XYZ file of C-alpha atoms in Angstrom:
325
model
C -30.366 -26.962 44.055
C -29.146 -24.897 41.159
C -26.030 -25.184 39.047
C -24.885 -22.619 36.505
C -24.772 -24.428 33.152
C -22.215 -21.959 31.793
C -19.932 -22.905 34.665
C -20.521 -26.583 34.017
C -19.758 -26.118 30.323
C -16.539 -24.299 31.173
C -15.486 -27.271 33.293
C -16.315 -29.752 30.513
C -14.592 -27.518 27.947
C -11.369 -27.213 29.946
C -11.265 -30.979 30.552
C -11.992 -31.745 26.881
C -9.399 -29.235 25.646
C -6.796 -30.628 28.043
C -7.515 -34.222 27.045
C -7.570 -33.221 23.362
C -4.220 -31.408 23.579
C -2.607 -34.335 25.378
C -3.956 -36.831 22.838
C -2.912 -34.692 19.868
C 0.554 -34.171 21.346
C 0.943 -37.910 21.893
C -0.284 -38.511 18.354
C 2.097 -35.897 16.954
C 5.061 -37.469 18.758
C 4.032 -40.907 17.493
C 3.531 -39.693 13.921
C 6.486 -37.305 13.945
C 6.417 -33.503 14.114
C 8.596 -33.216 11.018
C 6.172 -35.262 8.914
C 3.213 -33.167 10.074
C 5.100 -29.888 9.513
C 5.992 -31.008 6.004
C 2.389 -31.845 5.129
C 1.068 -28.565 6.584
C 3.539 -26.671 4.431
C 2.048 -28.020 1.205
C -1.588 -28.108 2.267
C -4.036 -26.076 0.176
C -6.127 -24.202 2.741
C -9.043 -23.692 0.365
C -9.897 -27.315 1.177
C -10.195 -26.520 4.883
C -12.502 -23.579 4.130
C -14.661 -25.842 1.947
C -14.748 -28.438 4.755
C -16.050 -25.713 7.098
C -18.757 -24.830 4.545
C -19.800 -28.486 4.348
C -19.900 -28.655 8.140
C -22.135 -25.580 8.218
C -24.460 -27.296 5.748
C -24.548 -30.261 8.143
C -25.557 -27.947 10.992
C -28.174 -26.188 8.840
C -29.864 -29.459 7.857
C -29.771 -30.787 11.405
C -31.264 -27.531 12.689
C -34.037 -27.814 10.112
C -34.694 -31.313 11.452
C -34.688 -30.085 15.072
C -37.071 -27.221 14.271
C -39.325 -29.578 12.324
C -39.529 -31.933 15.325
C -40.316 -29.038 17.672
C -43.121 -27.817 15.425
C -44.336 -31.397 14.991
C -44.802 -31.441 18.776
C -46.642 -28.086 18.612
C -43.868 -26.266 20.461
C -44.422 -22.614 19.610
C -40.982 -21.054 19.168
C -39.612 -18.729 16.502
C -36.983 -19.999 14.103
C -34.387 -17.435 15.256
C -34.707 -18.263 18.950
C -34.682 -21.984 18.203
C -31.567 -21.542 16.081
C -29.710 -20.063 19.065
C -30.871 -22.987 21.199
C -29.729 -25.521 18.611
C -26.325 -23.900 18.032
C -25.708 -23.620 21.778
C -26.412 -27.354 21.986
C -23.401 -28.001 19.721
C -21.153 -26.972 22.593
C -22.425 -29.946 24.572
C -20.860 -32.491 22.220
C -17.992 -32.640 24.710
C -20.221 -33.270 27.740
C -20.223 -36.782 29.302
C -22.501 -39.022 27.189
C -23.650 -35.742 25.573
C -25.935 -35.343 28.585
C -25.412 -31.599 28.308
C -27.630 -31.592 25.234
C -30.542 -31.556 27.676
C -29.757 -27.857 27.480
C -32.075 -27.694 24.449
C -35.245 -29.032 26.123
C -34.393 -26.959 29.192
C -34.027 -23.778 27.101
C -37.325 -24.545 25.346
C -39.025 -24.772 28.728
C -37.536 -21.452 29.850
C -38.501 -19.755 26.579
C -41.926 -21.270 25.858
C -43.059 -22.968 29.065
C -43.076 -26.372 27.336
C -42.519 -29.191 29.865
C -39.257 -31.018 29.278
C -41.153 -34.311 29.194
C -42.816 -33.037 26.032
C -39.671 -31.706 24.315
C -37.080 -34.351 25.288
C -38.494 -36.732 22.613
C -37.468 -34.167 19.980
C -33.888 -34.359 21.283
C -33.963 -38.163 21.492
C -35.346 -38.434 17.956
C -32.769 -35.966 16.670
C -29.886 -37.995 18.109
C -31.495 -41.323 17.179
C -31.906 -40.369 13.515
C -28.322 -39.061 13.442
C -27.176 -42.446 14.724
C -29.308 -44.338 12.195
C -27.896 -42.194 9.377
C -24.301 -42.893 10.430
C -25.030 -46.619 10.668
C -26.470 -46.563 7.135
C -23.484 -44.612 5.771
C -21.033 -46.978 7.471
C -22.993 -50.049 6.334
C -22.690 -49.024 2.675
C -18.993 -49.856 2.769
C -18.505 -52.232 5.675
C -18.753 -55.423 3.609
C -16.194 -54.021 1.165
C -13.642 -52.582 3.591
C -14.190 -54.295 6.950
C -16.355 -57.369 6.529
C -14.851 -58.929 9.665
C -16.260 -56.049 11.750
C -19.664 -55.887 10.066
C -21.374 -57.642 12.975
C -20.830 -54.576 15.199
C -22.969 -52.478 12.851
C -25.596 -55.213 12.443
C -25.938 -55.577 16.227
C -26.354 -51.819 16.683
C -28.845 -51.726 13.823
C -30.855 -54.628 15.257
C -30.988 -53.060 18.723
C -32.158 -49.776 17.170
C -34.900 -51.500 15.175
C -36.053 -53.426 18.245
C -36.230 -50.205 20.243
C -38.297 -48.481 17.558
C -40.520 -51.560 17.352
C -41.212 -51.438 21.091
C -42.055 -47.737 20.902
C -44.381 -48.376 17.956
C -46.380 -50.892 20.015
C -48.407 -48.660 22.295
C -49.776 -51.440 24.518
C -46.335 -52.911 25.177
C -44.755 -49.516 25.810
C -47.457 -48.431 28.255
C -47.173 -51.783 30.052
C -43.398 -51.262 30.415
C -44.021 -47.746 31.749
C -46.541 -49.086 34.271
C -44.023 -51.687 35.448
C -41.277 -49.090 35.879
C -43.744 -46.766 37.642
C -44.034 -49.325 40.417
C -40.414 -48.698 41.365
C -40.180 -46.268 44.313
C -37.745 -43.976 42.523
C -40.075 -43.627 39.506
C -43.483 -43.803 41.160
C -43.952 -40.033 41.058
C -42.968 -39.795 37.390
C -45.665 -42.047 35.926
C -47.595 -39.231 34.240
C -44.414 -37.586 32.970
C -43.257 -40.875 31.462
C -46.596 -41.296 29.705
C -46.406 -37.755 28.354
C -42.857 -38.377 27.173
C -43.906 -41.612 25.478
C -46.848 -40.079 23.608
C -44.617 -37.246 22.364
C -42.048 -39.850 21.313
C -44.693 -41.653 19.253
C -45.432 -38.408 17.433
C -41.758 -37.932 16.556
C -41.371 -41.546 15.403
C -44.497 -41.659 13.240
C -43.541 -43.262 9.877
C -43.495 -40.111 7.736
C -41.745 -38.067 10.418
C -39.152 -40.789 11.002
C -38.378 -41.294 7.309
C -38.144 -37.547 6.705
C -35.771 -36.929 9.618
C -33.571 -39.914 8.679
C -33.309 -38.549 5.129
C -32.275 -35.137 6.444
C -29.690 -36.809 8.681
C -28.276 -38.845 5.792
C -27.711 -35.762 3.666
C -26.322 -33.795 6.615
C -23.770 -36.416 7.658
C -22.874 -37.247 4.072
C -21.703 -33.635 3.810
C -19.149 -34.242 6.573
C -18.013 -37.446 4.862
C -17.373 -35.343 1.754
C -15.468 -32.847 3.938
C -13.102 -35.672 4.930
C -12.426 -36.370 1.249
C -11.975 -32.651 0.508
C -9.242 -32.452 3.157
C -7.331 -35.170 1.306
C -7.753 -33.255 -1.939
C -6.184 -30.253 -0.212
C -3.186 -32.485 0.485
C -3.012 -33.514 -3.171
C -4.193 -37.043 -2.387
C -6.846 -38.798 -4.451
C -8.825 -40.539 -1.703
C -11.619 -42.791 -3.046
C -15.124 -41.487 -2.371
C -16.353 -44.797 -0.901
C -13.378 -45.113 1.437
C -13.864 -41.623 2.876
C -17.567 -42.242 3.460
C -16.962 -45.537 5.211
C -13.971 -44.447 7.321
C -15.584 -41.213 8.517
C -18.943 -42.827 9.293
C -17.369 -45.832 11.030
C -15.040 -43.586 13.051
C -17.987 -41.421 14.135
C -19.997 -44.455 15.243
C -16.988 -45.882 17.107
C -16.279 -42.534 18.765
C -19.826 -42.131 20.052
C -18.857 -43.899 23.298
C -16.612 -40.945 24.257
C -17.480 -37.259 24.713
C -16.869 -35.716 21.308
C -15.343 -39.003 20.179
C -12.051 -37.847 21.728
C -9.227 -40.215 20.950
C -11.354 -42.998 19.479
C -12.737 -41.168 16.446
C -9.353 -39.537 15.794
C -7.531 -42.851 15.966
C -10.100 -44.570 13.750
C -9.742 -41.832 11.114
C -5.953 -42.207 11.094
C -5.963 -46.019 11.109
C -8.804 -46.364 8.609
C -7.323 -43.899 6.137
C -3.885 -45.487 6.285
C -5.349 -48.957 5.849
C -7.623 -48.249 2.885
C -5.851 -45.471 0.954
C -2.845 -46.931 -0.910
C 0.489 -45.207 -0.334
C -0.788 -42.916 2.415
C 1.872 -42.052 4.993
C 1.198 -41.850 8.720
C 1.920 -38.105 8.589
C -0.680 -37.560 5.874
C -3.273 -39.668 7.669
C -2.623 -37.848 10.961
C -2.923 -34.376 9.461
C -6.087 -35.306 7.535
C -7.686 -36.623 10.727
C -6.667 -33.549 12.739
C -7.907 -31.003 10.190
C -11.155 -32.930 9.698
C -11.847 -33.031 13.427
C -11.116 -29.313 13.771
C -13.422 -28.504 10.854
C -16.252 -30.741 12.051
C -16.195 -31.317 15.817
C -14.092 -28.519 17.348
C -15.550 -25.851 15.059
C -19.021 -26.826 16.270
C -17.945 -26.713 19.920
C -16.483 -23.215 19.453
C -19.610 -22.048 17.618
C -21.783 -23.536 20.361
C -19.747 -21.864 23.106
C -20.364 -18.444 21.540
C -24.080 -19.219 21.128
C -24.284 -20.347 24.757
C -23.376 -16.836 25.882
C -26.073 -15.385 23.621
C -28.579 -17.954 24.893
C -27.837 -17.018 28.484
C -28.628 -13.407 27.668
C -31.747 -14.400 25.730
C -33.109 -16.366 28.695
C -32.509 -13.467 31.039
C -29.281 -14.268 32.838
C -27.535 -17.409 34.004
C -28.571 -20.730 32.482
C -29.130 -22.980 35.457
C -30.094 -26.581 35.972
C -32.780 -26.899 38.595
C -33.423 -30.072 40.548
C -37.119 -30.429 39.820
C -39.523 -32.561 37.842
C -39.178 -32.344 34.074
């Protein structure tokens, strides 16, 4: 069974665009078109360009992290080819549960012959360290701006630490794998699960983990700064700490939806209006919209272009095959 991944992406893209347009139209009606038009008229577009530059720095640092993890697993791929794979993966931010990001391990297998069971831990570690970084950035301001919601971050942080702790304990992890391998549906995947686990341990070794978390912190901090820069383009002095907290918290909250659609946007609007004195709903709405275009939608568009290049690089259609990883 084969499915063209370009076709699947097109389906996800059309659905995401449609949902996004509907949500933004509803938001514009709620905020008021006149208020948004007024704010756009006085916006300094240099700020949007700078936000794009900061977003590109985010992508560059995250690619460096991805390439580092691949090399750490002894995956022999050139930096240029891996860059195309990484950028194409940005298009999958709008896929359900970001499952489309399995494109990257799949492309590595097609390009280098590396089994997906060996490269998936690089993807998991990449996303895990991004999540840890956002939790840290949000935690720096949660007690100041939203102490009543701090427990959500602490719970997520505790679950993450417990998961890493289980992975660090080789005996416990292998015992869990052996128990799952007794299930009929997983009985044939025992060796693959062991291979995946051992590769995961390599990625989560102390030095590797600390280094990739640090890269993630700097990368995502750049997008927090981009949120503040957008306000500066509107002539609004938004506090540095507020922008960091609101953007990080909105990103964490939006992680339950493909691309954070609706949830992240609403959290940016509500958080900014709540914590920035004198901010109007029109200003908050425009800041959220421009920030999301500069950070999320720009990446999706960039990834869509790279996906076409990747298809050509891999020799034709990118397909998902129903076979063992």
